[in-house]
């Protein structure tokens, strides 16, 4: 059984996002769920990879900002 440590819900346009930091017997992880048009997609990032995951997102956004300037 997962325990929710922290959770946030966002609505962007017609999509709902659920960002949850959870833990279970195997460790802690970030779970991001997208619901749109009756479909649900989920990704899970182990806590050991959160720094790398966040850095990748930052890099992509920084590249996008440079491209639009």
PDB file of C-alpha atoms in Angstrom:
ATOM      1  CA  UNK A   1       0.000   0.000   0.000  1.00  0.00           C
ATOM      2  CA  UNK A   2       1.334   3.429  -0.970  1.00  0.00           C
ATOM      3  CA  UNK A   3       1.417   6.308   1.505  1.00  0.00           C
ATOM      4  CA  UNK A   4       0.999   9.780   0.023  1.00  0.00           C
ATOM      5  CA  UNK A   5       3.577  12.154   1.495  1.00  0.00           C
ATOM      6  CA  UNK A   6       2.631  15.227  -0.563  1.00  0.00           C
ATOM      7  CA  UNK A   7       0.181  15.818  -3.404  1.00  0.00           C
ATOM      8  CA  UNK A   8      -0.772  18.599  -5.796  1.00  0.00           C
ATOM      9  CA  UNK A   9      -3.527  18.744  -8.421  1.00  0.00           C
ATOM     10  CA  UNK A  10      -3.418  20.997 -11.486  1.00  0.00           C
ATOM     11  CA  UNK A  11      -5.864  21.715 -14.268  1.00  0.00           C
ATOM     12  CA  UNK A  12      -4.301  23.025 -17.463  1.00  0.00           C
ATOM     13  CA  UNK A  13      -6.704  23.535 -20.332  1.00  0.00           C
ATOM     14  CA  UNK A  14      -8.700  20.266 -20.516  1.00  0.00           C
ATOM     15  CA  UNK A  15      -6.119  18.152 -18.737  1.00  0.00           C
ATOM     16  CA  UNK A  16      -5.879  17.259 -15.075  1.00  0.00           C
ATOM     17  CA  UNK A  17      -2.479  16.509 -13.574  1.00  0.00           C
ATOM     18  CA  UNK A  18      -1.901  14.807 -10.243  1.00  0.00           C
ATOM     19  CA  UNK A  19       1.615  15.099  -8.845  1.00  0.00           C
ATOM     20  CA  UNK A  20       2.164  12.890  -5.822  1.00  0.00           C
ATOM     21  CA  UNK A  21       5.229  12.054  -3.767  1.00  0.00           C
ATOM     22  CA  UNK A  22       4.609   8.614  -2.289  1.00  0.00           C
ATOM     23  CA  UNK A  23       6.330   5.811  -0.470  1.00  0.00           C
ATOM     24  CA  UNK A  24       5.813   2.084  -0.156  1.00  0.00           C
ATOM     25  CA  UNK A  25       7.816  -0.942   0.987  1.00  0.00           C
ATOM     26  CA  UNK A  26      10.216  -0.506  -1.938  1.00  0.00           C
ATOM     27  CA  UNK A  27      10.985   3.182  -1.316  1.00  0.00           C
ATOM     28  CA  UNK A  28       9.903   6.691  -2.227  1.00  0.00           C
ATOM     29  CA  UNK A  29       8.856   7.892  -5.662  1.00  0.00           C
ATOM     30  CA  UNK A  30       7.192  10.675  -7.625  1.00  0.00           C
ATOM     31  CA  UNK A  31       4.027   9.708  -9.456  1.00  0.00           C
ATOM     32  CA  UNK A  32       2.651  12.034 -12.149  1.00  0.00           C
ATOM     33  CA  UNK A  33      -0.747  11.207 -13.608  1.00  0.00           C
ATOM     34  CA  UNK A  34      -2.399  12.964 -16.546  1.00  0.00           C
ATOM     35  CA  UNK A  35      -6.138  12.577 -17.175  1.00  0.00           C
ATOM     36  CA  UNK A  36      -7.561  13.867 -20.433  1.00  0.00           C
ATOM     37  CA  UNK A  37     -10.497  12.845 -22.593  1.00  0.00           C
ATOM     38  CA  UNK A  38     -11.259   9.822 -20.401  1.00  0.00           C
ATOM     39  CA  UNK A  39      -7.720   8.473 -20.614  1.00  0.00           C
ATOM     40  CA  UNK A  40      -5.122   8.248 -17.876  1.00  0.00           C
ATOM     41  CA  UNK A  41      -1.345   8.156 -18.284  1.00  0.00           C
ATOM     42  CA  UNK A  42       1.084   7.775 -15.401  1.00  0.00           C
ATOM     43  CA  UNK A  43       4.824   7.984 -14.990  1.00  0.00           C
ATOM     44  CA  UNK A  44       6.720   6.999 -11.868  1.00  0.00           C
ATOM     45  CA  UNK A  45      10.180   8.325 -11.032  1.00  0.00           C
ATOM     46  CA  UNK A  46      12.091   6.690  -8.161  1.00  0.00           C
ATOM     47  CA  UNK A  47      13.382   9.169  -5.576  1.00  0.00           C
ATOM     48  CA  UNK A  48      16.948   8.220  -6.532  1.00  0.00           C
ATOM     49  CA  UNK A  49      16.331   9.709  -9.999  1.00  0.00           C
ATOM     50  CA  UNK A  50      14.459  12.881  -9.076  1.00  0.00           C
ATOM     51  CA  UNK A  51      17.477  15.174  -9.312  1.00  0.00           C
ATOM     52  CA  UNK A  52      18.340  13.887 -12.786  1.00  0.00           C
ATOM     53  CA  UNK A  53      14.671  14.024 -13.884  1.00  0.00           C
ATOM     54  CA  UNK A  54      14.340  17.618 -12.673  1.00  0.00           C
ATOM     55  CA  UNK A  55      17.608  18.594 -14.391  1.00  0.00           C
ATOM     56  CA  UNK A  56      16.354  17.136 -17.678  1.00  0.00           C
ATOM     57  CA  UNK A  57      13.132  19.151 -17.455  1.00  0.00           C
ATOM     58  CA  UNK A  58      15.111  22.309 -16.617  1.00  0.00           C
ATOM     59  CA  UNK A  59      17.412  21.717 -19.616  1.00  0.00           C
ATOM     60  CA  UNK A  60      14.502  21.260 -22.015  1.00  0.00           C
ATOM     61  CA  UNK A  61      12.741  24.389 -20.737  1.00  0.00           C
ATOM     62  CA  UNK A  62      15.952  26.438 -20.883  1.00  0.00           C
ATOM     63  CA  UNK A  63      16.504  25.337 -24.489  1.00  0.00           C
ATOM     64  CA  UNK A  64      12.935  26.298 -25.341  1.00  0.00           C
ATOM     65  CA  UNK A  65      13.345  29.737 -23.754  1.00  0.00           C
ATOM     66  CA  UNK A  66      16.560  30.361 -25.708  1.00  0.00           C
ATOM     67  CA  UNK A  67      14.863  29.297 -28.949  1.00  0.00           C
ATOM     68  CA  UNK A  68      11.954  31.731 -28.496  1.00  0.00           C
ATOM     69  CA  UNK A  69      14.093  34.786 -27.649  1.00  0.00           C
TER      70      UNK A  69
END
